[in-house]
Coordinates of C-alpha atoms in Angstrom, one line a residue:
X1 CA 5.6 -34.0 24.5
X2 CA 6.8 -31.5 22.0
X3 CA 10.3 -30.2 22.9
X4 CA 11.0 -26.6 21.8
X5 CA 13.0 -23.5 22.7
X6 CA 12.2 -19.8 22.8
X7 CA 14.4 -17.9 20.4
X8 CA 12.6 -14.5 20.2
X9 CA 10.3 -12.4 22.3
X10 CA 8.3 -9.4 21.0
X11 CA 6.1 -7.4 23.3
X12 CA 3.3 -5.4 21.9
X13 CA 0.5 -3.3 23.3
X14 CA -1.9 -6.2 23.7
X15 CA 0.1 -9.4 23.5
X16 CA 3.6 -10.8 23.8
X17 CA 4.7 -13.1 21.1
X18 CA 7.2 -15.8 22.0
X19 CA 9.1 -17.2 19.0
X20 CA 9.4 -20.9 19.6
X21 CA 11.7 -23.1 17.5
X22 CA 10.8 -26.8 17.4
X23 CA 13.5 -29.2 18.6
X24 CA 14.2 -32.8 17.6
X25 CA 12.8 -36.1 18.9
X26 CA 15.1 -39.0 18.9
X27 CA 13.7 -42.5 18.3
X28 CA 15.1 -45.7 19.6
X29 CA 16.9 -46.4 16.3
X30 CA 18.8 -43.1 16.7
X31 CA 16.8 -41.3 14.0
X32 CA 16.2 -37.7 14.8
X33 CA 13.0 -36.0 13.6
X34 CA 11.9 -32.4 14.1
X35 CA 8.7 -31.8 16.1
X36 CA 5.9 -31.1 13.6
X37 CA 4.5 -27.5 13.5
X38 CA 1.0 -28.9 13.6
X39 CA 1.8 -30.6 16.9
X40 CA 2.7 -27.3 18.6
X41 CA -0.3 -25.6 17.1
X42 CA -2.6 -28.2 18.6
X43 CA -1.4 -27.4 22.1
X44 CA -3.0 -23.9 22.2
X45 CA -5.7 -24.8 24.8
X46 CA -3.1 -26.7 27.0
X47 CA -0.8 -23.7 27.0
X48 CA -3.6 -21.4 27.9
X49 CA -4.4 -23.6 30.9
X50 CA -0.8 -23.7 32.0
X51 CA -0.3 -20.0 31.7
X52 CA -3.8 -19.1 33.1
X53 CA -4.3 -17.0 30.0
X54 CA -7.8 -16.3 28.6
X55 CA -6.9 -17.0 25.0
X56 CA -3.8 -18.0 23.2
X57 CA -3.2 -17.8 19.5
X58 CA -0.5 -19.8 17.8
X59 CA 0.9 -18.5 14.4
X60 CA 2.5 -21.5 12.8
X61 CA 4.9 -20.5 11.3
X62 CA 5.6 -16.7 11.6
X63 CA 6.0 -15.4 8.0
X64 CA 9.7 -14.6 7.3
X65 CA 10.9 -16.5 10.3
X66 CA 11.8 -20.1 11.1
X67 CA 9.9 -20.3 14.3
X68 CA 6.3 -20.6 15.6
X69 CA 4.7 -17.6 17.2
X70 CA 2.9 -18.2 20.5
X71 CA 0.9 -15.0 21.4
X72 CA 0.1 -14.6 25.1
X73 CA -2.1 -11.7 26.3
X74 CA -0.4 -9.1 28.5
X75 CA -1.7 -8.6 32.0
X76 CA -2.6 -5.0 31.0
X77 CA -3.6 -3.8 27.6
X78 CA -1.8 -0.6 26.5
X79 CA -3.9 2.0 24.6
X80 CA -2.6 3.0 21.2
X81 CA -3.4 6.7 20.7
X82 CA -4.0 7.8 17.2
X83 CA -2.2 11.1 17.7
X84 CA 1.0 9.3 18.8
X85 CA 1.2 7.5 15.4
X86 CA 0.2 10.5 13.3
X87 CA 3.0 12.5 14.9
X88 CA 5.6 9.8 14.4
X89 CA 8.2 9.6 11.6
X90 CA 6.7 6.5 10.0
X91 CA 3.4 8.2 9.2
X92 CA 5.1 11.5 8.2
X93 CA 7.3 9.6 5.7
X94 CA 4.4 7.6 4.3
X95 CA 3.9 9.0 0.8
X96 CA 0.8 7.1 -0.5
X97 CA -2.5 9.0 -0.8
X98 CA -5.4 8.4 1.5
X99 CA -3.2 7.1 4.3
X100 CA -4.4 6.2 7.7
X101 CA -3.0 4.7 10.9
X102 CA -4.1 1.2 11.7
X103 CA -2.3 0.5 15.0
X104 CA 0.8 -1.2 16.4
X105 CA 2.0 -4.7 15.7
X106 CA 3.2 -7.4 18.2
X107 CA 6.6 -5.6 18.3
X108 CA 5.0 -2.2 19.1
X109 CA 5.9 -0.8 15.6
X110 CA 3.3 1.5 13.9
X111 CA 1.3 0.1 11.0
X112 CA 0.2 2.5 8.3
X113 CA -2.1 1.7 5.3
X114 CA -3.6 3.5 2.3
X115 CA -7.1 3.1 1.0
X116 CA -5.9 4.1 -2.4
X117 CA -3.7 1.0 -2.7
X118 CA -6.2 -1.5 -1.1
X119 CA -8.4 -0.3 -3.0
X120 CA -11.4 -1.3 -0.8
X121 CA -11.6 -2.5 2.8
X122 CA -13.9 -5.1 4.5
X123 CA -14.2 -4.9 8.3
X124 CA -15.9 -7.4 10.6
X125 CA -16.2 -7.9 14.3
X126 CA -18.7 -8.5 17.1
X127 CA -20.2 -5.8 19.3
X128 CA -17.4 -4.4 21.5
X129 CA -14.6 -5.7 19.4
X130 CA -13.5 -2.3 18.2
X131 CA -15.0 -2.2 14.7
X132 CA -16.7 1.2 15.0
X133 CA -13.6 2.7 16.6
X134 CA -11.6 1.5 13.6
X135 CA -14.1 3.1 11.2
X136 CA -14.0 6.4 13.2
X137 CA -10.2 6.4 13.3
X138 CA -10.0 6.0 9.5
X139 CA -12.5 8.9 9.0
X140 CA -10.5 11.0 11.4
X141 CA -7.3 10.5 9.5
X142 CA -9.1 11.4 6.2
X143 CA -10.6 14.6 7.7
X144 CA -7.3 15.6 9.3
X145 CA -5.2 15.4 6.1
X146 CA -7.6 16.1 3.2
X147 CA -9.7 19.1 2.3
X148 CA -13.2 18.8 0.6
X149 CA -11.4 19.6 -2.7
X150 CA -9.2 16.4 -2.2
X151 CA -11.8 14.0 -0.8
X152 CA -15.5 13.6 -0.7
X153 CA -17.3 11.0 1.5
X154 CA -20.6 9.2 1.6
X155 CA -21.6 7.7 4.9
X156 CA -24.2 5.0 5.6
X157 CA -25.3 4.4 9.2
X158 CA -28.5 2.4 9.7
X159 CA -27.8 2.2 13.4
X160 CA -28.1 6.0 13.6
X161 CA -25.5 6.3 16.3
X162 CA -22.0 5.7 14.9
X163 CA -21.6 8.1 12.0
X164 CA -24.4 10.7 12.3
X165 CA -22.1 12.9 14.3
X166 CA -20.3 13.7 11.1
X167 CA -23.3 15.6 9.6
X168 CA -22.3 19.1 8.6
X169 CA -18.7 18.2 7.6
X170 CA -18.1 19.8 4.2
X171 CA -16.4 16.6 2.9
X172 CA -19.8 14.8 2.9
X173 CA -21.6 14.6 -0.5
X174 CA -24.9 14.4 1.5
X175 CA -26.2 13.9 5.0
X176 CA -25.4 10.6 6.6
X177 CA -27.8 8.1 5.1
X178 CA -29.8 6.4 7.9
X179 CA -32.8 5.2 6.0
X180 CA -32.0 1.9 4.3
X181 CA -34.4 2.6 1.5
X182 CA -32.2 5.5 0.4
X183 CA -28.9 3.5 0.4
X184 CA -29.6 1.9 -3.0
X185 CA -30.2 5.3 -4.5
X186 CA -26.9 6.6 -3.1
X187 CA -25.0 3.6 -4.5
X188 CA -26.7 4.1 -7.9
X189 CA -25.7 7.7 -7.9
X190 CA -22.1 6.7 -7.1
X191 CA -22.2 4.2 -10.0
X192 CA -23.3 6.9 -12.4
X193 CA -20.5 9.2 -11.0
X194 CA -18.0 6.4 -11.8
X195 CA -19.3 6.1 -15.4
X196 CA -19.1 9.9 -15.7
X197 CA -15.5 10.0 -14.6
X198 CA -14.5 7.3 -17.0
X199 CA -16.1 9.4 -19.8
X200 CA -14.0 12.4 -18.6
X201 CA -10.8 10.3 -18.6
X202 CA -11.5 9.1 -22.1
X203 CA -11.9 12.7 -23.3
X204 CA -8.7 13.7 -21.6
X205 CA -6.7 10.6 -22.6
X206 CA -6.1 9.7 -19.0
X207 CA -5.9 6.2 -17.4
X208 CA -6.7 7.1 -13.8
X209 CA -7.6 9.9 -11.5
X210 CA -4.0 10.8 -10.7
X211 CA -3.1 11.2 -14.4
X212 CA -6.3 13.1 -15.0
X213 CA -5.7 15.5 -12.1
X214 CA -2.2 16.1 -13.2
X215 CA -3.4 17.2 -16.6
X216 CA -6.1 19.4 -15.2
X217 CA -3.5 21.1 -13.0
X218 CA -1.4 21.9 -16.0
X219 CA -4.4 23.3 -17.8
X220 CA -5.5 25.4 -14.7
X221 CA -8.8 23.5 -14.4
X222 CA -10.5 22.0 -11.3
X223 CA -9.3 18.5 -10.2
X224 CA -11.6 15.6 -9.3
X225 CA -11.6 14.6 -5.6
X226 CA -11.3 11.1 -4.4
X227 CA -14.6 9.6 -3.3
X228 CA -15.0 7.3 -0.3
X229 CA -18.1 5.3 0.6
X230 CA -18.4 4.0 4.2
X231 CA -21.2 1.5 5.0
X232 CA -21.3 0.8 8.8
X233 CA -23.6 -2.2 8.7
X234 CA -23.6 -4.3 5.5
X235 CA -26.0 -6.9 7.0
X236 CA -29.0 -4.5 7.2
X237 CA -28.5 -3.6 3.5
X238 CA -28.2 -7.2 2.4
X239 CA -31.4 -8.1 4.3
X240 CA -33.5 -5.5 2.5
X241 CA -32.2 -5.7 -1.1
X242 CA -29.5 -8.5 -1.4
X243 CA -29.4 -8.8 -5.2
X244 CA -29.3 -5.1 -5.9
X245 CA -26.8 -4.5 -3.1
X246 CA -24.4 -7.3 -4.2
X247 CA -24.6 -6.3 -7.9
X248 CA -23.9 -2.6 -7.2
X249 CA -21.2 -3.1 -4.7
X250 CA -19.5 -5.7 -6.9
X251 CA -19.5 -3.4 -9.9
X252 CA -18.1 -0.5 -8.0
X253 CA -15.4 -2.8 -6.4
X254 CA -14.4 -4.1 -9.8
X255 CA -14.3 -0.8 -11.7
X256 CA -14.1 2.2 -9.4
X257 CA -10.5 2.1 -8.3
X258 CA -9.1 4.0 -11.4
X259 CA -11.7 6.7 -10.9
X260 CA -10.6 7.4 -7.3
X261 CA -13.7 5.8 -5.7
X262 CA -13.1 3.5 -2.7
X263 CA -15.4 1.6 -0.3
X264 CA -15.2 0.6 3.3
X265 CA -17.8 -2.0 4.3
X266 CA -18.3 -3.0 8.0
X267 CA -20.4 -5.7 9.5
X268 CA -20.8 -7.4 12.9
X269 CA -22.3 -10.5 11.2
X270 CA -19.7 -12.0 8.8
X271 CA -21.9 -14.8 7.5
X272 CA -21.9 -16.1 4.0
X273 CA -25.3 -14.5 3.2
X274 CA -23.8 -11.1 4.1
X275 CA -20.2 -11.3 3.0
X276 CA -20.9 -13.2 -0.2
X277 CA -18.3 -14.8 -2.4
X278 CA -18.6 -12.0 -5.0
X279 CA -18.2 -9.3 -2.5
X280 CA -15.3 -11.0 -0.7
X281 CA -13.4 -11.7 -4.0
X282 CA -13.3 -7.9 -4.7
X283 CA -12.2 -6.8 -1.3
X284 CA -8.6 -8.1 -0.9
X285 CA -7.9 -5.9 2.1
X286 CA -9.7 -7.1 5.3
X287 CA -9.7 -6.4 9.0
X288 CA -11.1 -9.0 11.4
X289 CA -11.8 -8.1 15.0
X290 CA -12.9 -10.6 17.6
X291 CA -15.7 -12.9 16.2
X292 CA -17.8 -15.6 17.7
X293 CA -16.5 -18.7 16.0
X294 CA -13.8 -19.9 13.6
X295 CA -16.6 -20.2 10.9
X296 CA -17.0 -16.4 11.0
X297 CA -13.2 -16.0 11.0
X298 CA -13.0 -18.2 7.8
X299 CA -15.7 -16.1 6.1
X300 CA -13.7 -12.8 6.6
X301 CA -10.1 -14.1 6.4
X302 CA -10.4 -17.5 4.8
X303 CA -8.7 -19.0 7.8
X304 CA -9.4 -19.4 11.6
X305 CA -7.8 -17.1 14.2
X306 CA -10.1 -14.2 14.7
X307 CA -12.1 -16.2 17.2
X308 CA -9.1 -16.1 19.5
X309 CA -8.7 -12.3 19.5
X310 CA -9.3 -10.4 22.8
X311 CA -11.6 -7.6 21.7
X312 CA -11.2 -3.9 22.4
X313 CA -9.2 -3.2 19.2
X314 CA -7.3 -6.5 18.9
X315 CA -7.4 -7.2 15.2
X316 CA -6.0 -9.3 12.3
X317 CA -5.2 -7.2 9.2
X318 CA -5.0 -8.9 5.9
X319 CA -3.1 -6.7 3.5
X320 CA -3.7 -7.3 -0.3
X321 CA 0.0 -8.1 -0.8
X322 CA 0.7 -10.0 2.4
X323 CA 0.8 -13.8 2.6
X324 CA -0.9 -14.0 6.0
X325 CA -2.8 -11.6 8.3
X326 CA -0.9 -9.5 10.8
X327 CA -2.0 -9.0 14.4
X328 CA -2.4 -5.4 15.5
X329 CA -3.7 -3.4 18.3
X330 CA -5.9 -0.8 16.6
X331 CA -5.6 2.9 17.3
X332 CA -8.0 4.7 19.6
X333 CA -9.6 8.0 19.0
X334 CA -11.9 9.5 21.7
X335 CA -15.4 11.0 21.1
X336 CA -14.0 14.3 22.3
X337 CA -11.3 14.4 19.7
X338 CA -13.8 13.5 16.9
X339 CA -16.2 16.3 18.1
X340 CA -13.4 18.9 18.0
X341 CA -12.4 17.9 14.5
X342 CA -16.0 17.9 13.3
X343 CA -16.8 21.3 14.9
X344 CA -13.7 22.7 13.2
X345 CA -14.9 21.6 9.7
X346 CA -18.4 22.7 10.4
X347 CA -17.1 26.2 11.2
X348 CA -15.3 26.1 7.8
X349 CA -18.4 24.9 6.0
X350 CA -20.4 28.1 6.1
X351 CA -24.1 28.5 5.8
X352 CA -26.6 25.6 6.3
X353 CA -30.4 25.1 5.8
X354 CA -32.8 26.0 4.6
X355 CA -31.5 26.1 1.0
X356 CA -33.0 27.5 -2.1
X357 CA -32.9 26.0 -5.6
X358 CA -31.1 27.8 -8.5
X359 CA -34.5 29.1 -9.8
X360 CA -35.3 30.7 -6.4
X361 CA -38.1 28.3 -5.4
X362 CA -37.7 26.7 -2.0
X363 CA -37.1 23.0 -2.0
X364 CA -37.4 20.4 0.7
X365 CA -34.9 21.2 3.5
X366 CA -32.3 18.7 4.4
X367 CA -31.3 18.0 8.1
X368 CA -29.8 20.7 10.3
X369 CA -26.1 21.4 10.1
X370 CA -25.8 20.2 6.5
X371 CA -23.9 22.5 4.1
X372 CA -25.6 23.6 0.9
X373 CA -23.2 21.8 -1.3
X374 CA -24.5 18.5 0.0
X375 CA -27.9 19.0 -1.6
X376 CA -27.3 17.0 -4.9
X377 CA -26.8 13.6 -3.3
X378 CA -29.7 14.2 -0.8
X379 CA -32.0 15.0 -3.7
X380 CA -30.8 11.9 -5.6
X381 CA -31.5 9.6 -2.7
X382 CA -34.9 11.2 -2.3
X383 CA -35.7 10.3 -6.0
X384 CA -34.8 6.7 -5.5
X385 CA -36.0 6.1 -2.0
X386 CA -38.4 3.2 -2.7
X387 CA -38.0 -0.5 -3.1
X388 CA -37.0 -1.3 -6.7
X389 CA -39.6 -4.1 -6.7
X390 CA -42.5 -1.9 -5.7
X391 CA -43.9 -1.5 -9.2
X392 CA -43.7 -5.2 -9.8
X393 CA -45.5 -5.9 -6.5
X394 CA -48.3 -3.4 -7.4
X395 CA -48.7 -5.1 -10.8
X396 CA -49.0 -8.5 -9.2
X397 CA -51.8 -7.5 -6.7
X398 CA -53.7 -5.5 -9.3
X399 CA -53.6 -8.5 -11.7
X400 CA -54.9 -10.9 -9.0
X401 CA -57.4 -8.4 -7.5
X402 CA -55.9 -9.1 -4.0
X403 CA -52.6 -9.7 -2.3
X404 CA -50.8 -10.9 0.7
X405 CA -47.3 -11.0 2.1
X406 CA -46.9 -14.7 1.3
X407 CA -48.1 -14.1 -2.3
X408 CA -45.3 -11.5 -2.8
X409 CA -42.8 -13.8 -1.2
X410 CA -43.6 -16.6 -3.7
X411 CA -43.9 -14.4 -6.8
X412 CA -40.9 -12.1 -6.2
X413 CA -38.8 -14.6 -4.3
X414 CA -38.1 -12.3 -1.4
X415 CA -38.1 -12.6 2.4
X416 CA -40.9 -11.9 4.7
X417 CA -39.6 -8.5 6.0
X418 CA -39.3 -7.0 2.5
X419 CA -42.6 -8.4 1.3
X420 CA -44.4 -7.1 4.4
X421 CA -42.9 -3.6 3.9
X422 CA -44.1 -3.6 0.3
X423 CA -47.6 -4.5 1.4
X424 CA -47.6 -1.8 4.0
X425 CA -46.4 0.8 1.5
X426 CA -49.3 -0.2 -0.9
X427 CA -51.7 0.3 2.0
X428 CA -50.2 3.7 2.8
X429 CA -50.8 4.7 -0.9
X430 CA -54.4 3.4 -0.8
X431 CA -53.7 0.7 -3.4
X432 CA -54.8 -2.1 -1.1
X433 CA -56.9 -2.3 2.0
X434 CA -56.1 -3.6 5.4
X435 CA -55.6 -7.4 6.0
X436 CA -58.8 -9.3 6.4
X437 CA -59.5 -12.5 8.4
X438 CA -57.1 -15.4 9.2
X439 CA -55.6 -15.4 5.7
X440 CA -54.4 -11.7 6.1
X441 CA -55.5 -11.2 2.4
X442 CA -55.9 -7.6 1.3
X443 CA -58.3 -6.4 -1.4
X444 CA -57.2 -4.1 -4.1
X445 CA -58.7 -0.6 -3.8
X446 CA -57.0 1.2 -6.7
X447 CA -56.5 -0.7 -10.0
X448 CA -55.1 2.2 -11.9
X449 CA -55.2 1.4 -15.6
X450 CA -55.5 -2.3 -15.0
X451 CA -59.1 -3.8 -15.4
X452 CA -60.3 -5.8 -12.4
X453 CA -59.7 -9.5 -12.9
X454 CA -62.5 -12.1 -13.1
X455 CA -60.8 -14.3 -10.5
X456 CA -57.8 -14.1 -8.2
X457 CA -55.1 -16.3 -6.7
X458 CA -55.9 -17.7 -3.2
X459 CA -53.4 -17.4 -0.5

């Protein structure tokens, strides 16, 4: 057995934490030894069986205390309303910029964080764990307390259902990006914006955006807004262009903080090919919702535990300056509340499409309910909406006189999906013909300036 005594009880919205202090075992020789913490931690499944609990998590030990925390699910989960925390004294007295409400801890106390001090956030969790609600609650806090002059946002939503409802909000630099081919263009635009801001800081002799804005205010000039990028599904982006995505995100994560640019990445597949070592190293702040296995938990938090969470907003939050993750029940914001907030900002945004260029000539219209000031980023992503390897792929098939998906996979070292998309694009542009026979080889129709080869590579 493992003798112990309960020395503390903390009841939160989702779980009750029992603080258990290990007692001593006395051997036949009269030697007293304290029960090892690892012994108590190994009894999680036995305790769950004895208490008829679905899952039990043991925190051994609880940081700052001399006891082990045994977290038992409550019979009923209490909802943590976003409004209750925002109207509380803790949030009102929180002075850091870009603040948002995370939830309540195991003692029921509110937890507040700031994107500015993180400076980037990584969120992971399976379907139904509360990941998307968390992203929406962060955006809601930002829209509630910041004007478009203070904060601008870029949203990426390949699933087309989570963030598209924010279209028309004046904080957006462009319409919500739903086509994965345009995401790289948006990230490259943000990288150039970062470099531009560093150039402005150098001219003004400023170290960061706060210092720069303070000087601009004294001179009566316009300040720079903070810029936040939210990518709702990182896995889709890593599947299409892994090298370009990792390189761009890593560079932004390493350099963008001083310029006031911050990122939030969310994924429901926290595997090592999605959350790579380079990406994870530059995202010290992480939130793990319920995941499928302790392997996924280790990828996101570098330790197990998230596989024992209960879902529906139950999370582990790893702060950049905390020794261990903290268990919280995330805040909840309803669709109705989000719609009211979005409608308010849309009313403030003014006119929408169609818009006209400065020279008076009509340009391609952007989606409905999108303010005119969002045109620049939309145009930028339109310019860079193709695969960066497209020109290389065209050069390969023209040189060989024919092409196939497997040929592009070998030559460009890419996956089947991306290679197939490149071939389809070339067919749409009449560069190659349709696939022929069992080999699915395509003949080149348009050689451009390249002379037809004497012989080609076989599949």
